[in-house]
Coordinates of C-alpha atoms in Angstrom, one line a residue:
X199 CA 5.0 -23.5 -10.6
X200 CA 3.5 -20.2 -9.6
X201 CA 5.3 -18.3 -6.6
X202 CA 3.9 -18.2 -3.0
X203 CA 2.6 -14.8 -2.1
X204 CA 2.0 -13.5 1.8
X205 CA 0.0 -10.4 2.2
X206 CA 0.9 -8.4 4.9
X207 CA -1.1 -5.7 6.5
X208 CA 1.0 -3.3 8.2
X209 CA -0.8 -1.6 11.3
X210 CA -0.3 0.7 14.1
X211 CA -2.1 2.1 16.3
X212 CA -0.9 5.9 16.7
X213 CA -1.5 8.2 14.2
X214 CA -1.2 12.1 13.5
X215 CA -3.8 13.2 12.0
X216 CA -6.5 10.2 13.1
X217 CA -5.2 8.7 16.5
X218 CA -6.2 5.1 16.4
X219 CA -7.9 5.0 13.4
X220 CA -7.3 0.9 13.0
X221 CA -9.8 0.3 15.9
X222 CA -11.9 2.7 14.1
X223 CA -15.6 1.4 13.8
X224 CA -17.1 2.0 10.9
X225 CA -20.4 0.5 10.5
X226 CA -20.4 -1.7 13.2
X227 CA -16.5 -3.2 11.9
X228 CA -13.3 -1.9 12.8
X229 CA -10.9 -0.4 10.2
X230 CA -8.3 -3.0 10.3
X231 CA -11.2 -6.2 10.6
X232 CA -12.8 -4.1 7.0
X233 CA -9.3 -4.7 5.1
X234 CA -8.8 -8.1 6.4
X235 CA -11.8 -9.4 5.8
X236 CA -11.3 -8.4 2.0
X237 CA -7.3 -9.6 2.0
X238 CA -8.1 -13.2 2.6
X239 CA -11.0 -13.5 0.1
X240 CA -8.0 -12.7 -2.7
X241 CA -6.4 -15.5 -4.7
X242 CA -3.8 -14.5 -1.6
X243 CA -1.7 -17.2 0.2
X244 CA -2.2 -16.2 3.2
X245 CA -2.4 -12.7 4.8
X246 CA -1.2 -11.9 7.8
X247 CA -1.8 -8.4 10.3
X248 CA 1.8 -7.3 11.5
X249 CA 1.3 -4.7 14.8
X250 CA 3.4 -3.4 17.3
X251 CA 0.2 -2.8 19.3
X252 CA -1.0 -5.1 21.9
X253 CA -4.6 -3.8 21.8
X254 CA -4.3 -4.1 17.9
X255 CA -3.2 -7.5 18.7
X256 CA -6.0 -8.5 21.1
X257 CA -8.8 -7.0 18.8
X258 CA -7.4 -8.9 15.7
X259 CA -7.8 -12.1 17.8
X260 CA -11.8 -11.3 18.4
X261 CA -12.3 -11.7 14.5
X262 CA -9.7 -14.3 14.2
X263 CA -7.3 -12.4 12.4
X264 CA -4.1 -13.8 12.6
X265 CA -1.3 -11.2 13.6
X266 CA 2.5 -11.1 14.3
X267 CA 4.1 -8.8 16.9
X268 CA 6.5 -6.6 15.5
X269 CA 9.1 -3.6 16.9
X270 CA 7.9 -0.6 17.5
X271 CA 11.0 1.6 16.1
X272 CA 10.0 0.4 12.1
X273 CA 9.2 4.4 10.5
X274 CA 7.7 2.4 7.3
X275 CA 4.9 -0.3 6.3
X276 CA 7.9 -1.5 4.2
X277 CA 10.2 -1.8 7.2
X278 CA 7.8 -3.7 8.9
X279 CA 7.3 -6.1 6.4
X280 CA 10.8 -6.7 6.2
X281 CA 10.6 -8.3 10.0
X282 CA 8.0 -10.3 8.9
X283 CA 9.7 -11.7 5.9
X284 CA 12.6 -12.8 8.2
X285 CA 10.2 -15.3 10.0
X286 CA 8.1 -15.8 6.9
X287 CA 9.9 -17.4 4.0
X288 CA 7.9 -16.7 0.6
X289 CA 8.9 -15.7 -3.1
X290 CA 6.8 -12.2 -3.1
X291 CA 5.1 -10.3 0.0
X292 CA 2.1 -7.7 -0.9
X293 CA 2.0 -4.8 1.7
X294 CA -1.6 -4.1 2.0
X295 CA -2.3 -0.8 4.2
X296 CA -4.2 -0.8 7.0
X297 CA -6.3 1.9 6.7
X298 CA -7.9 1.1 3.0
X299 CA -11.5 -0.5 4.4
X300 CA -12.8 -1.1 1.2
X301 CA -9.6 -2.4 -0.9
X302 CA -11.3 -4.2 -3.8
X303 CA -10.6 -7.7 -3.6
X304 CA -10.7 -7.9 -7.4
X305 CA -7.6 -5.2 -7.1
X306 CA -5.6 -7.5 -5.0
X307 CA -6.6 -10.9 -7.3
X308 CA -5.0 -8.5 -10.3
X309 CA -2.1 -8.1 -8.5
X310 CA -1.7 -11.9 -7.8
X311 CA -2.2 -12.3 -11.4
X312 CA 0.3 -9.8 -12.4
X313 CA 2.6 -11.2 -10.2
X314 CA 2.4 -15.1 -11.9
X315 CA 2.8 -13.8 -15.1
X316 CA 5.6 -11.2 -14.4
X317 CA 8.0 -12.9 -11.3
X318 CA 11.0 -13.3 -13.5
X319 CA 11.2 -9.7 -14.2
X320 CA 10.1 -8.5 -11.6
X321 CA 11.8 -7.0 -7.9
X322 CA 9.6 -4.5 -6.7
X323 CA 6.3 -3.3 -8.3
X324 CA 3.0 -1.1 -7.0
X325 CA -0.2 0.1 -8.6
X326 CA -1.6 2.9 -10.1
X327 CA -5.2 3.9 -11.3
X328 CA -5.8 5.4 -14.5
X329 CA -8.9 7.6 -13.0
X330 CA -6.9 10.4 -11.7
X331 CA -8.8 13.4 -12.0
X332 CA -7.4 17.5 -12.4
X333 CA -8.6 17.3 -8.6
X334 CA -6.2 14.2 -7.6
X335 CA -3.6 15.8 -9.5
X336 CA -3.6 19.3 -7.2
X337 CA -4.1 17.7 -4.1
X338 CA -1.1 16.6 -2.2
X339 CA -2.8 14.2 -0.5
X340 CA -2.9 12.1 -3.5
X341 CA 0.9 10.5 -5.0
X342 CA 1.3 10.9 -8.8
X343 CA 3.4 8.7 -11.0
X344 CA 5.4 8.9 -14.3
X345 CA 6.8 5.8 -15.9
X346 CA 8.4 4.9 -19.0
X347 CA 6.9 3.7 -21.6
X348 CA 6.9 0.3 -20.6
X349 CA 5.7 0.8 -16.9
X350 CA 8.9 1.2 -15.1
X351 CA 8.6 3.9 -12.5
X352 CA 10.8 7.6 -12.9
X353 CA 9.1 9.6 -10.1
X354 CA 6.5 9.4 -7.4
X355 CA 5.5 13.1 -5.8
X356 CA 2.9 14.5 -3.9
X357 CA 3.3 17.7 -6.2
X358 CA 0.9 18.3 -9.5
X359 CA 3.5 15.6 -11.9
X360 CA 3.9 15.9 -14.9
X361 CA 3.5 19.7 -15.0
X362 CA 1.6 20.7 -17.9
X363 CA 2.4 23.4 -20.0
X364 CA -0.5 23.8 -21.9
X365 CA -2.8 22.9 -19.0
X366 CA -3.7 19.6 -17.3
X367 CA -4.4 16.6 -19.9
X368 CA -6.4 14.0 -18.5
X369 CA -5.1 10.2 -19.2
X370 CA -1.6 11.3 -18.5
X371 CA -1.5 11.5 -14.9
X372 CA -1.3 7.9 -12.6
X373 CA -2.6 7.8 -9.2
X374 CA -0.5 5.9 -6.7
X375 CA -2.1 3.4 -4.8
X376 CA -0.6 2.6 -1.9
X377 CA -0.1 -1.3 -2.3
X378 CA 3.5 -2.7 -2.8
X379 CA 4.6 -6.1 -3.9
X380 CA 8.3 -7.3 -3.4
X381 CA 10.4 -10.1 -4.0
X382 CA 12.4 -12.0 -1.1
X383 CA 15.8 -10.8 -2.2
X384 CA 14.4 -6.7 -2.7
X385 CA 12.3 -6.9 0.7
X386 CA 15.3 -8.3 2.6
X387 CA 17.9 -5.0 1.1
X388 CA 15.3 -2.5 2.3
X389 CA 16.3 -1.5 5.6
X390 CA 20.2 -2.0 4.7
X391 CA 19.7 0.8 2.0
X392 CA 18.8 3.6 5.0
X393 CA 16.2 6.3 3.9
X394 CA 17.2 8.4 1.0
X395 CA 16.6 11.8 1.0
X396 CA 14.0 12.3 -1.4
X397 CA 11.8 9.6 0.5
X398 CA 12.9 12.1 3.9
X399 CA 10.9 15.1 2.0
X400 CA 8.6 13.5 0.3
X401 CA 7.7 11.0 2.9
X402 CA 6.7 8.5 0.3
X403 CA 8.8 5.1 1.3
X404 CA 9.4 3.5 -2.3
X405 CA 11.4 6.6 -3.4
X406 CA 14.4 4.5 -1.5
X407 CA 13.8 1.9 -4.1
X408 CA 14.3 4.7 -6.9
X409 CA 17.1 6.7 -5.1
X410 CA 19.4 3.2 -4.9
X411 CA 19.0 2.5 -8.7
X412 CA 16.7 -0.5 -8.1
X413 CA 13.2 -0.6 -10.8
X414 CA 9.6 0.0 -9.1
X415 CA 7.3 -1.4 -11.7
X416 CA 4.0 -0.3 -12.0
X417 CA 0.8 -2.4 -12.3
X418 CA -2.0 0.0 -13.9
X419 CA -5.4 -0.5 -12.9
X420 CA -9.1 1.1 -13.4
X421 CA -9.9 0.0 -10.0
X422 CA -10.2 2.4 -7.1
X423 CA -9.3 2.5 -3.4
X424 CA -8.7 5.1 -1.1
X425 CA -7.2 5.3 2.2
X426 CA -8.8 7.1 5.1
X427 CA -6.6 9.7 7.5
X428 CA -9.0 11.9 8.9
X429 CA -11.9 12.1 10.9
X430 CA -13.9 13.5 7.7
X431 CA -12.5 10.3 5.5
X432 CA -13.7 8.4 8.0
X433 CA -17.2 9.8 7.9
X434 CA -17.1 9.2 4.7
X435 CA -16.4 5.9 5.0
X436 CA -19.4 5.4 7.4
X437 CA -21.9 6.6 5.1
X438 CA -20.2 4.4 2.3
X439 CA -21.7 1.6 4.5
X440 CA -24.7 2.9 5.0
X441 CA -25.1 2.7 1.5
X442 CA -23.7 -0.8 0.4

């Protein structure tokens, strides 16, 4: 019997560098309607939008998107998704970010299919493209993993990883995409483990997973997604529509 999966998109409405960037519009959409509208055309279960923002809330409701409150003190999409799972009782959860408009629903019906095929081994696992370029690897905006050789993750950074001594070799480097998948049993130890200090510097979440001993495994993919965090991404973004 294959496991049930929930999708959850994790959404606020606050954000540093692009203040309310769910609500959005980009081409006549709003950010968060763009992902959810390509979550629940995946070989998904059911998806759900998880906000501690009432006028998130409200706007979700407009395009029938079905959403959970949630507190506003969570400091992760992870930690968020752990209140969810406490109401929601399924074998994995896929945190889907908000603020990925054009998250390839082929992407998300690989991960399904890498979960059925890999649940008994696996506790926590996230994605990483192939097509990172000498660009992606310089730019801290852009998370680089290493694994071993059989896809287990050693390190996520925002810094140039590996470092190459000879010069940057392309097909080495992995490019972090931010979706996660968990098990009930890993999402429910998250926020009893406390953040870890590497995950305080690095601010990347599932370096809490790697600082308590507990194996990230990593789905590698040729697809492409990108999330969008400032107001030039999200020009981008609008001429991407334009062009579609």
């Amino acid at each position: 019997m294959k496991p049930s999966i929930l999708g959850i998109i994790p959404v606020r409405l606050n954000s540093s560098r692009l203040p309310r960037k769910a609500l959005a519009d980009i081409g006549g959409k709003s950010m968060i309607q763009r992902v959810w509208e390509q979550a629940i055309q995946s070989k998904i279960d059911e998806v759900i939008i998880a906000t501690d923002s009432r006028e998130i809330a409200v706007h979700c409701g407009k395009f029938q998107g079905r959403v959970e409150m949630t507190d506003s003190t969570h400091l992760s999409g992870t930690c968020r998704c752990t209140e969810i799972a406490e109401r929601f009782s399924y074998d994995f959860y896929i945190n889907i970010q908000g603020d990925e408009p054009f998250i390839p629903v082929g992407l998300l019906n690989q991960v399904v299919d890498w979960i059925w095929s890999s649940y008994a081994d696996l506790q926590v696992g996230t994605v990483a493209s192939t097509r990172c370029t000498k660009e992606d690897w310089l730019n801290p905006n852009v998370v680089k993993a290493v694994t071993t050789a059989d896809g287990v993750a050693l390190y996520f950074s925002r810094s140039p990883l590996p470092y190459f001594r000879e010069g940057y070799q392309p097909g080495v480097v992995l490019k972090h995409l931010g979706l996660y998948i968990y098990n009930n049993i890993s999402l429910a130890r998250y926020s009893l483990l406390g953040e870890g200090l590497l995950e305080r510097h690095e601010k990347l979440e599932q370096l809490r997973w790697l600082e308590n001993g507990i194996p990230v495994r990593i789905m590698r993919t040729s697809f492409e997604s990108f999330g969008i965090d400032t107001p030039e991404e999200l020009l981008e973004a609008c001429k991407k529509v334009l062009l579609i």
